[in-house]
Coordinates of C-alpha atoms in Angstrom, one line a residue:
X1 CA -39.2 58.6 19.9
X2 CA -42.4 58.1 22.0
X3 CA -43.0 56.4 25.3
X4 CA -44.3 52.8 24.8
X5 CA -46.8 53.2 27.7
X6 CA -48.3 56.7 27.4
X7 CA -47.2 57.6 23.8
X8 CA -45.7 60.9 24.9
X9 CA -42.9 62.2 22.7
X10 CA -39.5 61.8 24.4
X11 CA -36.9 64.5 24.4
X12 CA -33.9 63.9 22.1
X13 CA -31.5 64.0 25.1
X14 CA -33.6 61.3 26.9
X15 CA -31.4 58.9 28.9
X16 CA -30.4 55.6 27.2
X17 CA -30.9 54.0 30.5
X18 CA -34.6 54.7 30.5
X19 CA -34.8 53.5 26.9
X20 CA -38.3 53.7 25.3
X21 CA -40.2 55.0 28.4
X22 CA -40.6 58.5 29.8
X23 CA -40.1 57.3 33.4
X24 CA -39.4 54.3 35.5
X25 CA -43.0 54.0 36.7
X26 CA -44.3 53.7 33.1
X27 CA -41.7 51.0 32.4
X28 CA -42.8 49.0 35.4
X29 CA -46.5 49.3 34.4
X30 CA -45.7 48.3 30.8
X31 CA -43.9 45.2 32.0
X32 CA -46.8 44.4 34.4
X33 CA -49.3 44.7 31.5
X34 CA -47.2 42.5 29.3
X35 CA -47.1 39.9 32.1
X36 CA -50.9 39.9 32.3
X37 CA -51.3 39.5 28.6
X38 CA -49.0 36.5 28.6
X39 CA -51.1 34.9 31.3
X40 CA -54.1 35.1 29.0
X41 CA -52.3 33.2 26.2
X42 CA -52.6 29.4 25.8
X43 CA -50.7 27.1 28.2
X44 CA -47.8 26.3 25.9
X45 CA -47.2 29.9 24.8
X46 CA -47.5 31.1 28.4
X47 CA -45.0 28.6 29.6
X48 CA -42.6 29.6 26.8
X49 CA -43.1 33.3 27.4
X50 CA -42.6 33.0 31.2
X51 CA -39.4 31.0 30.6
X52 CA -38.0 33.6 28.2
X53 CA -39.3 36.9 29.7
X54 CA -38.2 36.3 33.3
X55 CA -34.5 35.7 32.6
X56 CA -34.4 38.5 30.1
X57 CA -36.0 41.0 32.5
X58 CA -33.6 39.9 35.2
X59 CA -30.6 40.4 32.9
X60 CA -31.9 43.9 31.8
X61 CA -32.5 44.8 35.5
X62 CA -28.9 43.8 36.3
X63 CA -27.5 45.8 33.4
X64 CA -29.6 48.8 34.3
X65 CA -28.4 48.8 37.9
X66 CA -24.8 48.1 37.0
X67 CA -24.5 51.0 34.5
X68 CA -27.0 53.5 36.0
X69 CA -25.4 56.7 37.4
X70 CA -25.3 56.8 41.2
X71 CA -26.5 59.8 43.2
X72 CA -24.1 62.1 44.9
X73 CA -25.3 60.8 48.2
X74 CA -24.5 57.3 47.3
X75 CA -21.1 58.3 45.9
X76 CA -20.2 60.1 49.2
X77 CA -21.4 57.1 51.2
X78 CA -19.2 54.7 49.1
X79 CA -16.3 57.0 49.5
X80 CA -16.8 57.3 53.3
X81 CA -17.7 53.6 54.0
X82 CA -17.8 51.1 51.1
X83 CA -19.6 48.6 53.3
X84 CA -22.4 50.9 54.6
X85 CA -26.0 50.2 53.5
X86 CA -26.1 53.7 51.9
X87 CA -23.6 52.6 49.3
X88 CA -26.2 50.1 47.9
X89 CA -29.1 51.7 46.1
X90 CA -32.6 50.8 47.2
X91 CA -34.0 48.5 44.5
X92 CA -37.6 48.3 43.6
X93 CA -39.2 45.4 41.8
X94 CA -41.7 45.9 39.0
X95 CA -45.0 47.1 40.4
X96 CA -43.4 49.4 43.0
X97 CA -42.7 46.6 45.5
X98 CA -39.5 47.3 47.5
X99 CA -37.1 44.4 47.9
X100 CA -34.5 44.8 50.6
X101 CA -30.9 44.1 49.7
X102 CA -29.3 40.9 50.7
X103 CA -26.3 40.4 53.0
X104 CA -23.9 41.1 50.1
X105 CA -25.8 44.2 49.0
X106 CA -27.5 42.7 46.0
X107 CA -31.2 41.8 45.5
X108 CA -32.4 38.3 44.7
X109 CA -33.3 39.4 41.1
X110 CA -29.7 40.7 40.5
X111 CA -28.3 37.5 41.9
X112 CA -30.6 35.4 39.7
X113 CA -29.7 37.6 36.7
X114 CA -26.0 37.1 37.3
X115 CA -26.4 33.4 37.7
X116 CA -28.3 33.2 34.5
X117 CA -25.7 35.2 32.6
X118 CA -22.9 33.0 34.0
X119 CA -24.9 29.9 33.0
X120 CA -25.2 31.3 29.4
X121 CA -21.4 32.0 29.3
X122 CA -20.6 28.5 30.6
X123 CA -22.9 26.9 28.1
X124 CA -21.4 29.0 25.3
X125 CA -17.9 28.1 26.4
X126 CA -18.8 24.3 26.5
X127 CA -20.3 24.5 23.1
X128 CA -17.2 26.2 21.7
X129 CA -15.0 23.5 23.3
X130 CA -17.2 20.8 21.7
X131 CA -16.9 22.5 18.3
X132 CA -13.1 22.7 18.7
X133 CA -12.7 19.2 20.0
X134 CA -15.5 17.1 18.4
X135 CA -15.8 13.5 19.5
X136 CA -15.3 10.5 17.3
X137 CA -17.9 9.9 14.6
X138 CA -18.3 6.2 13.8
X139 CA -19.4 6.8 10.2
X140 CA -16.6 9.1 9.4
X141 CA -14.0 6.8 11.0
X142 CA -15.3 3.9 8.9
X143 CA -15.1 6.0 5.7
X144 CA -11.6 7.1 6.6
X145 CA -10.5 3.5 7.2
X146 CA -11.9 2.4 3.8
X147 CA -10.1 5.3 2.1
X148 CA -6.9 4.3 3.7
X149 CA -7.3 0.6 2.7
X150 CA -8.1 1.6 -0.8
X151 CA -5.0 3.9 -1.1
X152 CA -2.8 1.2 0.5
X153 CA -4.2 -1.4 -2.0
X154 CA -3.6 0.9 -5.0
X155 CA 0.0 1.6 -3.9
X156 CA 0.9 -2.0 -3.2
X157 CA 3.2 -3.9 -5.5
X158 CA 1.7 -6.0 -8.2
X159 CA 3.3 -9.2 -6.9
X160 CA 1.8 -8.6 -3.4
X161 CA -1.7 -8.1 -5.0
X162 CA -1.4 -11.3 -6.9
X163 CA -0.2 -13.2 -3.9
X164 CA -3.0 -11.8 -1.8
X165 CA -5.6 -12.9 -4.4
X166 CA -4.1 -16.4 -5.0
X167 CA -3.3 -17.4 -1.5
X168 CA -6.9 -18.1 -0.4
X169 CA -7.4 -20.1 -3.6
X170 CA -4.4 -22.2 -2.9
X171 CA -5.4 -22.8 0.7
X172 CA -8.8 -23.9 -0.4
X173 CA -7.3 -26.3 -3.0
X174 CA -4.9 -27.6 -0.4
X175 CA -7.6 -28.2 2.2
X176 CA -10.2 -29.7 -0.1
X177 CA -7.6 -31.7 -2.1
X178 CA -5.9 -33.2 0.9
X179 CA -9.1 -35.0 2.1
X180 CA -10.5 -37.0 -0.8
X181 CA -13.8 -38.7 -0.5
X182 CA -13.4 -42.4 -0.4
X183 CA -16.6 -44.6 -0.3
X184 CA -16.3 -47.2 2.5
X185 CA -18.7 -50.1 2.2
X186 CA -20.2 -51.9 5.1
X187 CA -17.6 -54.4 6.2
X188 CA -17.1 -56.8 9.0
X189 CA -15.1 -55.5 12.0
X190 CA -12.1 -57.7 11.0
X191 CA -11.8 -55.9 7.6
X192 CA -11.9 -52.4 9.0
X193 CA -8.2 -52.3 9.5
X194 CA -7.6 -53.1 5.9
X195 CA -10.0 -50.3 4.7
X196 CA -8.3 -47.8 7.0
X197 CA -5.0 -48.6 5.5
X198 CA -6.4 -48.1 2.0
X199 CA -7.8 -44.7 3.0
X200 CA -4.5 -43.6 4.6
X201 CA -2.7 -44.6 1.4
X202 CA -5.1 -42.6 -0.8
X203 CA -4.7 -39.6 1.4
X204 CA -0.9 -39.9 1.3
X205 CA -0.8 -40.3 -2.5
X206 CA -3.1 -37.4 -3.0
X207 CA -1.0 -35.2 -0.7
X208 CA 2.1 -36.2 -2.6
X209 CA 0.5 -35.3 -5.9
X210 CA -0.5 -31.9 -4.5
X211 CA 3.0 -31.2 -3.3
X212 CA 4.4 -32.3 -6.6
X213 CA 2.1 -29.9 -8.4
X214 CA 3.2 -27.0 -6.3
X215 CA 6.8 -28.0 -6.7
X216 CA 6.5 -28.2 -10.5
X217 CA 5.0 -24.7 -10.6
X218 CA 7.4 -23.2 -8.2
X219 CA 9.9 -20.6 -9.4
X220 CA 13.4 -21.9 -10.1
X221 CA 16.7 -20.0 -10.3
X222 CA 20.1 -21.6 -11.0
X223 CA 23.3 -19.6 -10.7
X224 CA 27.0 -20.4 -11.0
X225 CA 30.0 -18.1 -10.6
X226 CA 32.4 -20.9 -11.5
X227 CA 34.3 -20.6 -8.1
X228 CA 33.3 -24.1 -7.0
X229 CA 34.5 -25.8 -10.1
X230 CA 32.8 -27.1 -13.3
X231 CA 31.1 -30.2 -11.9
X232 CA 27.7 -28.9 -13.0
X233 CA 28.7 -28.7 -16.6
X234 CA 28.6 -31.4 -19.2
X235 CA 30.9 -31.6 -22.2
X236 CA 32.5 -34.1 -24.6
X237 CA 35.9 -33.1 -23.5
X238 CA 37.6 -32.9 -20.1
X239 CA 36.7 -29.5 -18.9
X240 CA 39.6 -29.3 -16.5
X241 CA 41.8 -29.2 -19.6
X242 CA 39.7 -27.5 -22.2
X243 CA 38.3 -24.8 -19.9
X244 CA 40.6 -22.6 -17.7
X245 CA 40.6 -19.8 -15.2
X246 CA 42.4 -16.4 -15.3
X247 CA 44.0 -14.7 -12.3
X248 CA 40.8 -12.6 -11.7
X249 CA 38.7 -15.8 -11.2
X250 CA 37.0 -15.6 -14.6
X251 CA 36.5 -18.8 -16.5
X252 CA 37.7 -19.1 -20.1
X253 CA 35.3 -21.4 -22.1
X254 CA 36.5 -23.9 -24.7
X255 CA 34.4 -26.6 -26.5
X256 CA 30.6 -26.5 -25.8
X257 CA 29.6 -27.3 -22.3
X258 CA 26.0 -27.4 -21.0
X259 CA 24.7 -26.4 -17.6
X260 CA 23.2 -29.7 -16.5
X261 CA 20.5 -28.4 -14.1
X262 CA 18.8 -26.5 -16.9
X263 CA 18.5 -29.3 -19.5
X264 CA 14.8 -30.0 -18.7
X265 CA 13.7 -26.4 -18.8
X266 CA 11.6 -24.9 -21.6
X267 CA 10.7 -21.3 -21.0
X268 CA 13.3 -19.3 -19.0
X269 CA 15.5 -16.2 -18.8
X270 CA 19.2 -16.8 -19.4
X271 CA 21.6 -14.1 -18.2
X272 CA 25.4 -13.8 -18.0
X273 CA 28.3 -11.4 -17.8
X274 CA 31.3 -11.9 -20.2
X275 CA 34.0 -10.3 -22.2
X276 CA 35.5 -10.8 -25.6
X277 CA 39.3 -11.2 -25.5
X278 CA 39.8 -12.4 -29.1
X279 CA 37.5 -12.5 -32.1
X280 CA 34.2 -13.9 -30.6
X281 CA 32.2 -15.2 -27.6
X282 CA 29.5 -17.9 -28.1
X283 CA 26.6 -19.3 -26.1
X284 CA 23.9 -21.9 -26.5
X285 CA 20.3 -22.2 -25.3
X286 CA 17.4 -24.7 -25.7
X287 CA 20.2 -27.3 -25.8
X288 CA 18.5 -30.8 -25.6
X289 CA 22.0 -32.3 -25.8
X290 CA 25.4 -31.6 -27.3
X291 CA 24.0 -32.2 -30.9
X292 CA 20.8 -30.2 -30.8
X293 CA 20.8 -26.5 -29.7
X294 CA 20.5 -22.9 -30.7
X295 CA 23.8 -21.1 -31.0
X296 CA 24.6 -17.4 -30.9
X297 CA 27.9 -15.4 -31.1
X298 CA 29.1 -11.9 -30.8
X299 CA 31.9 -11.7 -33.4
X300 CA 34.4 -8.8 -33.7
X301 CA 34.8 -8.1 -37.4
X302 CA 37.0 -4.9 -37.0
X303 CA 39.3 -4.8 -33.9
X304 CA 40.4 -1.6 -32.2
X305 CA 39.5 0.6 -29.3
X306 CA 36.0 0.9 -30.7
X307 CA 35.5 -2.4 -32.4
X308 CA 32.8 -3.3 -34.9
X309 CA 30.8 -6.3 -33.6
X310 CA 28.2 -8.4 -35.4
X311 CA 25.6 -10.9 -34.2
X312 CA 25.7 -14.4 -35.6
X313 CA 23.0 -17.0 -34.8
X314 CA 22.2 -20.5 -36.1
X315 CA 20.6 -23.8 -35.1
X316 CA 22.5 -27.1 -34.7
X317 CA 20.2 -30.1 -35.4
X318 CA 21.6 -33.6 -35.1
X319 CA 25.1 -32.2 -35.0
X320 CA 24.8 -30.1 -38.3
X321 CA 24.9 -26.4 -38.4
X322 CA 22.0 -24.7 -40.2
X323 CA 22.0 -21.4 -42.1
X324 CA 23.7 -18.5 -40.3
X325 CA 21.9 -15.2 -39.7
X326 CA 24.4 -12.3 -39.5
X327 CA 23.5 -8.7 -38.5
X328 CA 25.3 -5.8 -36.9
X329 CA 25.2 -5.2 -33.2
X330 CA 23.2 -1.9 -32.7
X331 CA 25.5 -0.8 -29.8
X332 CA 28.6 1.3 -29.4
X333 CA 31.2 -1.0 -27.7
X334 CA 34.8 -0.9 -26.5
X335 CA 37.5 -3.4 -26.6
X336 CA 37.5 -4.0 -22.9
X337 CA 33.7 -3.9 -22.5
X338 CA 31.9 -6.4 -20.2
X339 CA 28.8 -7.6 -22.0
X340 CA 25.7 -8.3 -19.9
X341 CA 23.6 -10.6 -22.1
X342 CA 20.1 -11.7 -21.5
X343 CA 18.2 -14.4 -23.5
X344 CA 14.5 -14.8 -23.0
X345 CA 13.0 -18.1 -24.4
X346 CA 9.2 -18.2 -24.3
X347 CA 7.6 -20.8 -26.5
X348 CA 8.9 -20.3 -30.1
X349 CA 9.9 -16.6 -29.4
X350 CA 13.4 -15.6 -28.5
X351 CA 14.6 -12.1 -27.4
X352 CA 18.2 -11.1 -27.0
X353 CA 19.2 -8.1 -24.9
X354 CA 22.7 -6.5 -24.4
X355 CA 23.4 -3.8 -21.9
X356 CA 19.6 -3.5 -21.3
X357 CA 18.7 -3.0 -24.9
X358 CA 17.0 -5.4 -27.3
X359 CA 19.4 -6.3 -30.1
X360 CA 17.6 -9.2 -31.7
X361 CA 14.3 -11.0 -31.9
X362 CA 13.1 -14.0 -33.9
X363 CA 10.8 -17.1 -33.9
X364 CA 11.8 -20.7 -34.2
X365 CA 9.9 -23.8 -33.1
X366 CA 12.3 -26.7 -33.9
X367 CA 13.6 -27.1 -30.3
X368 CA 11.0 -26.9 -27.5
X369 CA 13.1 -27.4 -24.4
X370 CA 16.8 -27.6 -23.4
X371 CA 19.4 -26.0 -21.2
X372 CA 22.1 -23.3 -21.6
X373 CA 25.8 -23.5 -22.4
X374 CA 28.9 -21.7 -23.6
X375 CA 31.6 -22.4 -26.2
X376 CA 34.5 -20.8 -28.0
X377 CA 35.8 -22.2 -31.3
X378 CA 39.4 -22.3 -32.4
X379 CA 41.0 -18.9 -32.5
X380 CA 38.3 -17.4 -30.2
X381 CA 38.8 -16.4 -26.6
X382 CA 36.4 -15.0 -24.0
X383 CA 35.9 -14.8 -20.3
X384 CA 32.8 -15.4 -18.2
X385 CA 32.1 -14.0 -14.7
X386 CA 28.7 -15.6 -13.8
X387 CA 25.5 -17.1 -15.2
X388 CA 21.9 -17.2 -14.0
X389 CA 18.9 -19.1 -15.3
X390 CA 15.4 -18.4 -13.9
X391 CA 12.3 -20.4 -14.7
X392 CA 8.6 -19.5 -13.9
X393 CA 9.9 -16.6 -11.9
X394 CA 6.6 -14.7 -11.7
X395 CA 4.4 -14.0 -8.7
X396 CA 2.6 -17.4 -8.7
X397 CA 5.9 -19.2 -9.1
X398 CA 7.5 -17.4 -6.2
X399 CA 4.5 -18.1 -4.1
X400 CA 4.6 -21.8 -4.9
X401 CA 8.3 -21.7 -4.1
X402 CA 7.5 -20.5 -0.6
X403 CA 4.8 -23.2 -0.2
X404 CA 6.8 -26.0 -1.7
X405 CA 7.8 -28.4 1.1
X406 CA 11.5 -29.3 1.6
X407 CA 12.6 -32.6 0.2
X408 CA 10.1 -32.8 -2.7
X409 CA 11.8 -33.9 -5.9
X410 CA 10.9 -31.7 -8.9
X411 CA 11.7 -32.2 -12.6
X412 CA 15.2 -30.8 -12.1
X413 CA 16.1 -32.5 -8.8
X414 CA 15.6 -31.1 -5.4
X415 CA 14.3 -27.5 -6.0
X416 CA 14.9 -26.5 -2.4

């Protein structure tokens, strides 16, 4: 290693404090020459060099004075009196100029160096805190909000999505449809009252039509557990005599009886819970009246703990039974089994489900609308617990049911 000022080879055991110079004098002269060279540079480079070199030189001076070995005299002075001036070394500035120590025993250069080092540490700490606790970023917050909304929309139920999409359309229809445009000609003042009455009547009629449309599309659900009597059922016979109740509250059907609120329905889901006590249990659907309906029965052809049951269906047109379709019931049943039957009528397609499984499907377009009913022929006994019939029970139907005003008469009476 050679001295950067005089280019003399340095001894291997040269002090690390002196660094790349053979003596302190050469160090100071080298720094002075470097300062003169910086002054000859252009204005921008000189400003930058002065800003950078001065704090660095001050920091190096502080480190050198902090870690340089003290003389024996200084150590003795510190041991004898820590506050004596001899305990503080006599500092010299670059160029051999002596700077007296301050009141605290430190030169101005050392104080500036320590202040600069503390400023660097504070800036570094603040930068670290900023990295650990970054402030809100508007673009990132917006993107996160959209991602949350997208995930919530994807995870929402299908009915909620349909209602959210259809509600604005229905509101627009309701607003625009409730205020029809009525041309009013130029009339004399005495005739204005008559015209205003006509306009009010048109608005009232249009509003009633809108309410009627919503009511007709609203979801409908009829249910009966037979606890309040049989007034909602229609039959040729007296139901109080031909139908009966058991001790558990189940009803025992007899001759055909039709659930009157369902007579005007066309497409619906018909569901009930029943049990076969003896031989068979029968039900009807798309029953226009007591002479025109589709009939279906579960018939026990082999009694026992595990009976053999078959499906029999036929149509009654003008009081006459048509050909019977007979097929086995594809289920394992017991003699005391409660059958949960579901009939879906949609257009000319019919689907029969028992215990949650499809057991029959066919197509017939002879009867387009009609209600539901039950019957047991002679020698047959069954029990029924409840019956439910739902019509237009989709998302739009349920929405219209919420929007339908109370007191509007639908096709099947008051739907509310």
